Tab-separated table of C-alpha atoms and ligand atoms in Angstrom:
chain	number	residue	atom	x	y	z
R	1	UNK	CA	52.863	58.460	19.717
R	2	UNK	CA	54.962	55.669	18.457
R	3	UNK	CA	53.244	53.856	15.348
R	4	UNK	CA	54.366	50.405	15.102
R	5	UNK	CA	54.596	48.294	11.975
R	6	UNK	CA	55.378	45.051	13.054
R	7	UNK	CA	54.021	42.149	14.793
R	8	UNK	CA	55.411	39.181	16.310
R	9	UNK	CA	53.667	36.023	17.611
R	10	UNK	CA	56.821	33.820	19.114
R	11	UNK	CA	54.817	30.671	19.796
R	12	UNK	CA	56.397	27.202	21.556
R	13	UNK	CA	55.736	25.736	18.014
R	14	UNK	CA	55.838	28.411	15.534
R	15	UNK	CA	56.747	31.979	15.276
R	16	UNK	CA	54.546	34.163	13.237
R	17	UNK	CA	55.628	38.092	11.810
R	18	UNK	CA	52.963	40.431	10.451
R	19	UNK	CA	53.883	43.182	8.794
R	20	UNK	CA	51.727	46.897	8.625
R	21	UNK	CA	50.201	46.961	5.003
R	22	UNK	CA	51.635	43.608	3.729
R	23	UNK	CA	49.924	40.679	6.379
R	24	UNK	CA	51.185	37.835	7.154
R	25	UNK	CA	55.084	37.692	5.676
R	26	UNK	CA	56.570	34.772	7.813
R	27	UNK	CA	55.146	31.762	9.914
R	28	UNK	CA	58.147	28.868	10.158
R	29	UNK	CA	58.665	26.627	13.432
R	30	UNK	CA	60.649	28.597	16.797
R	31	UNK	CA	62.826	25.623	15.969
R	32	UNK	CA	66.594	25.652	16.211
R	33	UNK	CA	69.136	22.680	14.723
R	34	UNK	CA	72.775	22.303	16.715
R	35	UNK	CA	75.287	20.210	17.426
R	36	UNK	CA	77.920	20.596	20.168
R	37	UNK	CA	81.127	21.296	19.505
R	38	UNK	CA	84.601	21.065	20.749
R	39	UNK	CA	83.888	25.126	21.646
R	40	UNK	CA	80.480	25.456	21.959
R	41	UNK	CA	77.736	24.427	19.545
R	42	UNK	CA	78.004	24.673	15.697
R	43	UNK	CA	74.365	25.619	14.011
R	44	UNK	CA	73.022	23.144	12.065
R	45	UNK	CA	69.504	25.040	11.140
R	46	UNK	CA	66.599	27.423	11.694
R	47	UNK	CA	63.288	27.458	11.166
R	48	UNK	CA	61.849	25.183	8.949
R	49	UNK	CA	65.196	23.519	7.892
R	50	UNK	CA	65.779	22.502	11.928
R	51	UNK	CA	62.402	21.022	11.558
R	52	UNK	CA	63.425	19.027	8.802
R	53	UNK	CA	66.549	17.609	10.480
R	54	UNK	CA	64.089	16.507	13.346
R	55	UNK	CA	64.793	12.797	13.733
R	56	UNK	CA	67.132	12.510	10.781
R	57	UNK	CA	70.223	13.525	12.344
R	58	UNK	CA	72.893	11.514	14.850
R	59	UNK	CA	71.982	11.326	18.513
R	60	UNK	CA	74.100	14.680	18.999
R	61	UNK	CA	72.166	16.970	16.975
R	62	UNK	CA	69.471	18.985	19.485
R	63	UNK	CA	66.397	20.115	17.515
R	64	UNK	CA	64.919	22.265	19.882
R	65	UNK	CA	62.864	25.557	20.479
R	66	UNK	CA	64.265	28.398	21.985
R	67	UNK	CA	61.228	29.490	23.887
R	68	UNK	CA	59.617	27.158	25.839
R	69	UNK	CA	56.479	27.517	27.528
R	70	UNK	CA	55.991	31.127	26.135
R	71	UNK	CA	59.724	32.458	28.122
R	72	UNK	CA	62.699	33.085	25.642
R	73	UNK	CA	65.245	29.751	27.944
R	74	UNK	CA	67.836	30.434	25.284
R	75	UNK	CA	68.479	34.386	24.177
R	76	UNK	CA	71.612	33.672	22.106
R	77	UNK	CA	69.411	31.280	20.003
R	78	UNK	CA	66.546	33.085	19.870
R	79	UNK	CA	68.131	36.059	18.813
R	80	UNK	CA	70.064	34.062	16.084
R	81	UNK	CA	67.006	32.676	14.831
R	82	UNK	CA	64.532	36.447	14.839
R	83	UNK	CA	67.717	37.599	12.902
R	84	UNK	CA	67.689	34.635	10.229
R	85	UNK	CA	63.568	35.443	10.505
R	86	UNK	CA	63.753	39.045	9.728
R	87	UNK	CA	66.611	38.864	6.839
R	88	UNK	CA	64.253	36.523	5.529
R	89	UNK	CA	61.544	38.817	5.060
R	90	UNK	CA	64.114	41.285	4.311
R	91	UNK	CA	63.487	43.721	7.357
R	92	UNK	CA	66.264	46.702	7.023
R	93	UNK	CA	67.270	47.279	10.824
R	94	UNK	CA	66.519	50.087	13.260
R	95	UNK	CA	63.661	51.176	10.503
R	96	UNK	CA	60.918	49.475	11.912
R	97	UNK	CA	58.683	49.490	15.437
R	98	UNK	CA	57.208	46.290	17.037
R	99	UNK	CA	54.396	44.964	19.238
R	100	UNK	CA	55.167	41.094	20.707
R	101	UNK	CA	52.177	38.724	21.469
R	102	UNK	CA	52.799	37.772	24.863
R	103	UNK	CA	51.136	34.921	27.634
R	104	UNK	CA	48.975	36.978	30.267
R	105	UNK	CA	50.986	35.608	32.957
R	106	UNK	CA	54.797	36.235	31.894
R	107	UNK	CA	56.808	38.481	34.443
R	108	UNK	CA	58.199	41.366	33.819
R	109	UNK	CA	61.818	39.690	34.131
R	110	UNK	CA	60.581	37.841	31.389
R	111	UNK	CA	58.994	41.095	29.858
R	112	UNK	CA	62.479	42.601	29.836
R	113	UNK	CA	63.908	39.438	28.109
R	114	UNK	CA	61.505	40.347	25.113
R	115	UNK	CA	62.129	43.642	24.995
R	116	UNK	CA	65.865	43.258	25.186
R	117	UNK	CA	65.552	40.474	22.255
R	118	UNK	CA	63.666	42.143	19.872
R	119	UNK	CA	65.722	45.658	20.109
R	120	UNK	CA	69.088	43.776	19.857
R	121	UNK	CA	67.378	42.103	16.343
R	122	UNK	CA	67.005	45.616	15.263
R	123	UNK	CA	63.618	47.400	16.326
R	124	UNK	CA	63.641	50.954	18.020
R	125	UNK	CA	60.502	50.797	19.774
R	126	UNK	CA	59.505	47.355	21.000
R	127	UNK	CA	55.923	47.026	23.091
R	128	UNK	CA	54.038	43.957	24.624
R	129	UNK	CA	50.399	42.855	24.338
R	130	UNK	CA	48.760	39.948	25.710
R	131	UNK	CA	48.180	37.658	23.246
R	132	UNK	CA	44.079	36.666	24.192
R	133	UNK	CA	43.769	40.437	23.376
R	134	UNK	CA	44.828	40.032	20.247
R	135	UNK	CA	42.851	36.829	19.594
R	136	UNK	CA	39.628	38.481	20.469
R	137	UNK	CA	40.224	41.270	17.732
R	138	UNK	CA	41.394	38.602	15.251
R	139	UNK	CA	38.213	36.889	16.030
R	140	UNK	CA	36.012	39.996	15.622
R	141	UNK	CA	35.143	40.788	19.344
R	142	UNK	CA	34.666	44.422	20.137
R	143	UNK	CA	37.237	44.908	22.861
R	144	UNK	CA	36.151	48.394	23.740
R	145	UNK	CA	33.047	47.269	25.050
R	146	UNK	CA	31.996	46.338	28.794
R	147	UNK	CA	31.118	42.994	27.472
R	148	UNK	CA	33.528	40.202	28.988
R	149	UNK	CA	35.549	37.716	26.614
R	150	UNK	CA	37.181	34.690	27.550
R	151	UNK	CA	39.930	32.927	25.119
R	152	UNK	CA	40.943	29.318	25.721
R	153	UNK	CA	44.257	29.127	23.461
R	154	UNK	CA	45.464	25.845	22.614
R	155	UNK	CA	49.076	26.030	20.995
R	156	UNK	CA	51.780	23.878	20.315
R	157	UNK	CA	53.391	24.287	23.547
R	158	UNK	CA	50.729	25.962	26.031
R	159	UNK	CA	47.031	25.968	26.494
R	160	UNK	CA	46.368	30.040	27.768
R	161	UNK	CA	43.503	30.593	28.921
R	162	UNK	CA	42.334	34.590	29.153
R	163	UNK	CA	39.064	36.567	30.677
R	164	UNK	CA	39.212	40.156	29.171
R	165	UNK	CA	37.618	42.875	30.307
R	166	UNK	CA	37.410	46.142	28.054
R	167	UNK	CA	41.344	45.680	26.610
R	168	UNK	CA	42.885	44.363	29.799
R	169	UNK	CA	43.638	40.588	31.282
R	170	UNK	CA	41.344	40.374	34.312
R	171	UNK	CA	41.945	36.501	35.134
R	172	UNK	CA	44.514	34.387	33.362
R	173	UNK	CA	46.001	30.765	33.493
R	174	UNK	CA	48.636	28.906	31.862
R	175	UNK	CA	48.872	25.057	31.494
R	176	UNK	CA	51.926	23.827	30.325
R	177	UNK	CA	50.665	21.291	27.847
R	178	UNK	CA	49.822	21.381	24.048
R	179	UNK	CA	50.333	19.764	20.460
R	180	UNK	CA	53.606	18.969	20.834
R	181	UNK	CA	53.101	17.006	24.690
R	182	UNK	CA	49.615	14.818	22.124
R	183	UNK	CA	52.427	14.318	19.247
R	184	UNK	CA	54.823	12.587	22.015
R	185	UNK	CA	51.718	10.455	23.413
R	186	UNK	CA	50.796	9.620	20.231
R	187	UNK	CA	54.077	8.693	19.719
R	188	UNK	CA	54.973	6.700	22.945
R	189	UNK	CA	51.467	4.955	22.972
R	190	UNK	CA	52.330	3.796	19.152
R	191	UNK	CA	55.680	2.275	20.031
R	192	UNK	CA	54.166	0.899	23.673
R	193	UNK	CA	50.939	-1.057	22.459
R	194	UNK	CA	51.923	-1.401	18.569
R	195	UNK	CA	55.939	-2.138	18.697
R	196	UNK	CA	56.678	0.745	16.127
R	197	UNK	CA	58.795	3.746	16.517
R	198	UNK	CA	57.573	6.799	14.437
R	199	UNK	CA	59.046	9.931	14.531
R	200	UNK	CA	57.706	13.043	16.165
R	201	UNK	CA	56.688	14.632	12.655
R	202	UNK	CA	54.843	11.735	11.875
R	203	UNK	CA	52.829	11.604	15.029
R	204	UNK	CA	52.291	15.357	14.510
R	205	UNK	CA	50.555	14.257	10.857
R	206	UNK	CA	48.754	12.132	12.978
R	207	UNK	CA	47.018	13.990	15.446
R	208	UNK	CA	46.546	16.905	12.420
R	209	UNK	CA	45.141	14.801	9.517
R	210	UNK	CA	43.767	11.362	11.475
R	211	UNK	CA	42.861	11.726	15.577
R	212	UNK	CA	39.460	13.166	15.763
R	213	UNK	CA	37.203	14.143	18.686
R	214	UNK	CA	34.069	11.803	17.625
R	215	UNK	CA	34.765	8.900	18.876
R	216	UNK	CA	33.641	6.891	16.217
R	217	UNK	CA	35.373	8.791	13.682
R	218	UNK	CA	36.806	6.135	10.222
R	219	UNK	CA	39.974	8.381	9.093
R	220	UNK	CA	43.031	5.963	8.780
R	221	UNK	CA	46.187	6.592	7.622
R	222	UNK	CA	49.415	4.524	6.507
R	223	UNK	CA	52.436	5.022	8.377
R	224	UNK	CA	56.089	3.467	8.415
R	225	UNK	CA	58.096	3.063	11.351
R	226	UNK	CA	60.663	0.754	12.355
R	227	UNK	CA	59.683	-2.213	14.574
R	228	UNK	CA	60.626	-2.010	17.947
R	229	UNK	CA	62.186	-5.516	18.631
R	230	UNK	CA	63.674	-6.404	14.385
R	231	UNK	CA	64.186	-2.790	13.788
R	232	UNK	CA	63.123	-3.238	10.271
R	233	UNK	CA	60.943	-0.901	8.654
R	234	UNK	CA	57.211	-1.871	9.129
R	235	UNK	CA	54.176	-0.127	7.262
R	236	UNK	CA	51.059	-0.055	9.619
R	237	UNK	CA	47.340	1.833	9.502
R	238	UNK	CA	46.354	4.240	12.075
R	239	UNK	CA	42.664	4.826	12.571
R	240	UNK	CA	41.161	7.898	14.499
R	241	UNK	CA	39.555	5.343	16.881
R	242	UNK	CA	43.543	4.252	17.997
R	243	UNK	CA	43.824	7.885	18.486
R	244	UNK	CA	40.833	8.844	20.579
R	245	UNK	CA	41.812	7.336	23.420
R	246	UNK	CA	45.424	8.861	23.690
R	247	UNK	CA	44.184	12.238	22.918
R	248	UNK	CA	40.790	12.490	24.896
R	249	UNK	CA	42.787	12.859	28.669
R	250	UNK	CA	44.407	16.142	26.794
R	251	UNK	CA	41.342	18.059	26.148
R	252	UNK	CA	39.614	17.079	29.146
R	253	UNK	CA	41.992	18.314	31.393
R	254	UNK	CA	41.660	21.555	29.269
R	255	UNK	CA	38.062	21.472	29.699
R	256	UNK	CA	38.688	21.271	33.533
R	257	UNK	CA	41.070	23.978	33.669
R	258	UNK	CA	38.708	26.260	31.842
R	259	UNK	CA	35.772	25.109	33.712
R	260	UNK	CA	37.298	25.836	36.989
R	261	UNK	CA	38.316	29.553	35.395
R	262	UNK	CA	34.474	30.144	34.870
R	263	UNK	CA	33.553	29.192	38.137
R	264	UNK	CA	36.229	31.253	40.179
R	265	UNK	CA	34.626	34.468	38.743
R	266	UNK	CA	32.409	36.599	39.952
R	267	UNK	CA	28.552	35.717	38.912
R	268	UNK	CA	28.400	39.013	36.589
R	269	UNK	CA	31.489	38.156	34.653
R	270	UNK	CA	30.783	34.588	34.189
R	271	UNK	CA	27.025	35.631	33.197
R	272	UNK	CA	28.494	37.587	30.478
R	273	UNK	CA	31.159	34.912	29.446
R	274	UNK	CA	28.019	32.423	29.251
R	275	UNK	CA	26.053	35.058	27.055
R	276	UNK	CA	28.974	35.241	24.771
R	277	UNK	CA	30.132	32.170	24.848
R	278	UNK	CA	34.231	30.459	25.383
R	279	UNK	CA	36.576	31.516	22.019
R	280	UNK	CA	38.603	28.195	21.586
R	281	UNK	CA	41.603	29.580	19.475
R	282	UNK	CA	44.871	28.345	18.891
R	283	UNK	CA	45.934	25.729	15.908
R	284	UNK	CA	45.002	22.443	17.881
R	285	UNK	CA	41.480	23.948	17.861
R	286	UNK	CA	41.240	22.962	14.779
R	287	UNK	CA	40.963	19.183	15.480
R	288	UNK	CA	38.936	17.337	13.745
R	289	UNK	CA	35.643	17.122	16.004
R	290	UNK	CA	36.135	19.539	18.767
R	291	UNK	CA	32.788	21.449	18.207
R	292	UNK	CA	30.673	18.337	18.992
R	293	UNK	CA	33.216	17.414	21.641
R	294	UNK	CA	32.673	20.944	23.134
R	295	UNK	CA	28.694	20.749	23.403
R	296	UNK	CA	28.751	16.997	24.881
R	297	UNK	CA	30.988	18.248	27.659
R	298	UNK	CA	31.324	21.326	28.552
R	299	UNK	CA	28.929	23.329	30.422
R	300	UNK	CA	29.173	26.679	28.417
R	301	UNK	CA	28.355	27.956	24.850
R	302	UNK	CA	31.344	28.035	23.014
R	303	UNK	CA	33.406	29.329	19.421
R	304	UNK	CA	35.467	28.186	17.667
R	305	UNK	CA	37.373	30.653	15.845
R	306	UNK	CA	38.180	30.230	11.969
R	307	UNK	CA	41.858	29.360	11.372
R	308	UNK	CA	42.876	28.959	14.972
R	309	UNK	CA	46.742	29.162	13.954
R	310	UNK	CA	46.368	32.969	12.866
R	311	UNK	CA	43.612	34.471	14.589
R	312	UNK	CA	46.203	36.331	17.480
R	313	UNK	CA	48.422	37.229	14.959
R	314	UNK	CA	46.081	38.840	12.432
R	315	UNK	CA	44.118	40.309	15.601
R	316	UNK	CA	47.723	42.314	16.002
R	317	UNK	CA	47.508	42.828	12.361
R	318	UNK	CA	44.352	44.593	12.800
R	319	UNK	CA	45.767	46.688	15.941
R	320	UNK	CA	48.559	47.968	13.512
R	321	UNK	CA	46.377	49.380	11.570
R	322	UNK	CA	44.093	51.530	14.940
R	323	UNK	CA	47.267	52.452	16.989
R	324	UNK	CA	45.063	54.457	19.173
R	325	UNK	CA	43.201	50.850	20.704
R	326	UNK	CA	46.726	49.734	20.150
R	327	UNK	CA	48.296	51.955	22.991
R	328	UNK	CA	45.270	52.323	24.783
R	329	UNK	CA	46.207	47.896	25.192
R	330	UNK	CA	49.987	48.695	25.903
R	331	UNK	CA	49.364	50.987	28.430
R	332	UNK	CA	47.083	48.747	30.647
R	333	UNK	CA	49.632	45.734	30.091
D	401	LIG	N1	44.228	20.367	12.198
D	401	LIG	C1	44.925	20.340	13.330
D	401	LIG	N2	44.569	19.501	14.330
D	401	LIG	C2	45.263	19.454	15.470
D	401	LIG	N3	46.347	20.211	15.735
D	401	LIG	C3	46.757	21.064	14.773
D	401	LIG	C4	46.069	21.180	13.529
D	401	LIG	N4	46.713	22.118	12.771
D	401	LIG	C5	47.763	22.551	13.509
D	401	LIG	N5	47.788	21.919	14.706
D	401	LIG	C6	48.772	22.048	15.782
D	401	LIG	O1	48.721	23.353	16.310
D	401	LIG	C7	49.975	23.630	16.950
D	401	LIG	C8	50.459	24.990	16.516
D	401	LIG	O2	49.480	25.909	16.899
D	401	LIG	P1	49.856	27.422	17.186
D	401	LIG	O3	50.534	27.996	16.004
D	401	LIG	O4	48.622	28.098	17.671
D	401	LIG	O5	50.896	27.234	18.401
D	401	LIG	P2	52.019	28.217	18.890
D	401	LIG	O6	51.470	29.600	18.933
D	401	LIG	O7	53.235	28.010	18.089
D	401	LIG	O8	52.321	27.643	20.349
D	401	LIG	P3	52.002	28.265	21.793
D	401	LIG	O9	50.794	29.146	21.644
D	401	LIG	O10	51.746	27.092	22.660
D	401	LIG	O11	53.223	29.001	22.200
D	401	LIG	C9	50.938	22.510	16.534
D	401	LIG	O12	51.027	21.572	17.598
D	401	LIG	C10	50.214	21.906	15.337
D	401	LIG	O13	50.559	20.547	15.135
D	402	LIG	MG1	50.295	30.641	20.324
């Protein structure tokens, strides 16, 4: 039996490494800095240093992720980035095993992709588990029970939504929305109704520290941008209630989706998903507001789980430490 001692969570907005005995050792953003070249591209960044280039470069600097929409779309970047990763947290090569937090839905071309990746980083053994699996364990569901779980995931990149039966994905769906697609309409609406142009980062401080879910919510903060038509620097407030509006159409549609997951089951299943209640996980669950949100408008008892960001990956933290669940999971994936 292999025993594994690392986990990796590569999300569309961060990536996350656990290690066995030592927790959490690295969360930075799956963000990559370059700028082409003559040959090819030269590397500006990684991690959190291509997130601080983001909007402070020339227009021929790309700051972008190298997994988008939970596929690797770029190996050679990807694997330059895990390698910066894992130096960082000073990871000796071919000495370690590793479990990846995957999407329920990926395929196995793109199972092979992950495998490939995280063996050419430097990892002998390299297994897969879904990632609502390990959300359920973070959160403190007993997955070896008959009871059915349902995990509505909503990341930077994706909203994943999961029904799990015993340790298995028995119903799954993907939308390909998340923070990042609310930072850009925060963004967009900003420059559209208000004449400013803020940066991505900012609107991401935005929808994180100011848009809220109740509707008549008072935070405000003070941004600068640069006007639109003078293109001088202009300071300007930003209240929650400019926000609701832009983000509401984002978490109803994920209200649909999940809605229309619940009703698609069989009445057993969704009888125990409505005894249990909906796990909202992920870190845009923590919005400000989504609880009362979530009881106004959706039909079914929900959660939402403490520190939404981490839950998966300490879930896998947890499964490093009872490898017997752990490849009792990898053998049903
Ligand atoms: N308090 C908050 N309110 C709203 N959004 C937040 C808050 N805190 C973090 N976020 C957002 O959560 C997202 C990151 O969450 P998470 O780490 O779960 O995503 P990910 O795993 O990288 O992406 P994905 O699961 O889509 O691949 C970012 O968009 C971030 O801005
Ligand atoms: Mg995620």
């Amino acid at each position: 039996m292999t025993k594994y001692n690392y986990a990796i969570e590569l999300g569309g907005g961060q990536t996350k490494i656990y290690q066995k005995d030592c927790g959490l050792v690295l969360c930075e953003p799956t963000l990559v800095a370059a700028e082409p070249t003559s040959s090819g591209y030269s590397l500006l960044g990684l991690g959190k240093e291509a997130k601080a280039l983001m909007g402070k470069t020339n227009d021929e600097v790309e700051v972008f992720s190298p997994i988008v929409n939970g596929k690797i779309n770029n190996f050679e970047y990807a694997q330059e980035l895990l390698e910066y990763f894992f130096e960082k947290v000073k990871y000796k090569k071919n000495s370690g095993n590793i479990i990846v937090l995957v999407g329920c839905g990926i395929s196995n071309n793109d199972k092979k992709l992950y495998r490939d990746l995280l063996h050419k980083v430097g990892f002998k053994e390299v297994a897969l588990v879904p990632t609502a699996v390990c959300t359920c364990v973070g959160a403190g569901k007993n997955i070896s029970s008959t009871k059915i779980n349902m995990v509505v995931n909503i990341g930077g990149g994706n909203v994943d939504i999961s029904v799990i039966n015993r340790n298995s994905i028995i119903k799954g769906a993907t939308l390909g929305i998340g923070g990042r697609n609310i930072d850009s309409a925060i963004a967009q609406t900003i420059a559209y109704d208000d004449g400013i142009v803020i940066g991505l980062a900012t609107a991401e401080i935005l929808k994180n520290e100011v848009a809220s879910l109740f509707s008549n919510d008072t935070l405000n903060m003070e941004v600068t941008g640069v006007d639109v038509e003078s293109k001088v620097p202009r300071s300007y407030i930003i209240n929650s209630s400019d926000l609701y509006p832009i983000i509401l159409p984002f978490f109803d549609e994920v209200l649909r989706a999940s809605e229309v997951t619940i009703t698609s089951l069989p009445p057993e299943i969704s009888k125990d998903i409505i005894n249990n209640g909906v796990l909202f996980a992920g870190g845009v669950s923590q919005i400000s507001g989504l609880n009362d949100y979530l009881k106004k408008y959706f039909r079914y008892p929900s959660i939402i789980v403490e520190d939404g960001e981490f839950t998966s990956i300490n879930g896998a933290g947890k499964l490093l430490d009872d490898q017997e669940l752990l490849n009792r999971i990898i053998e049903n994936f």
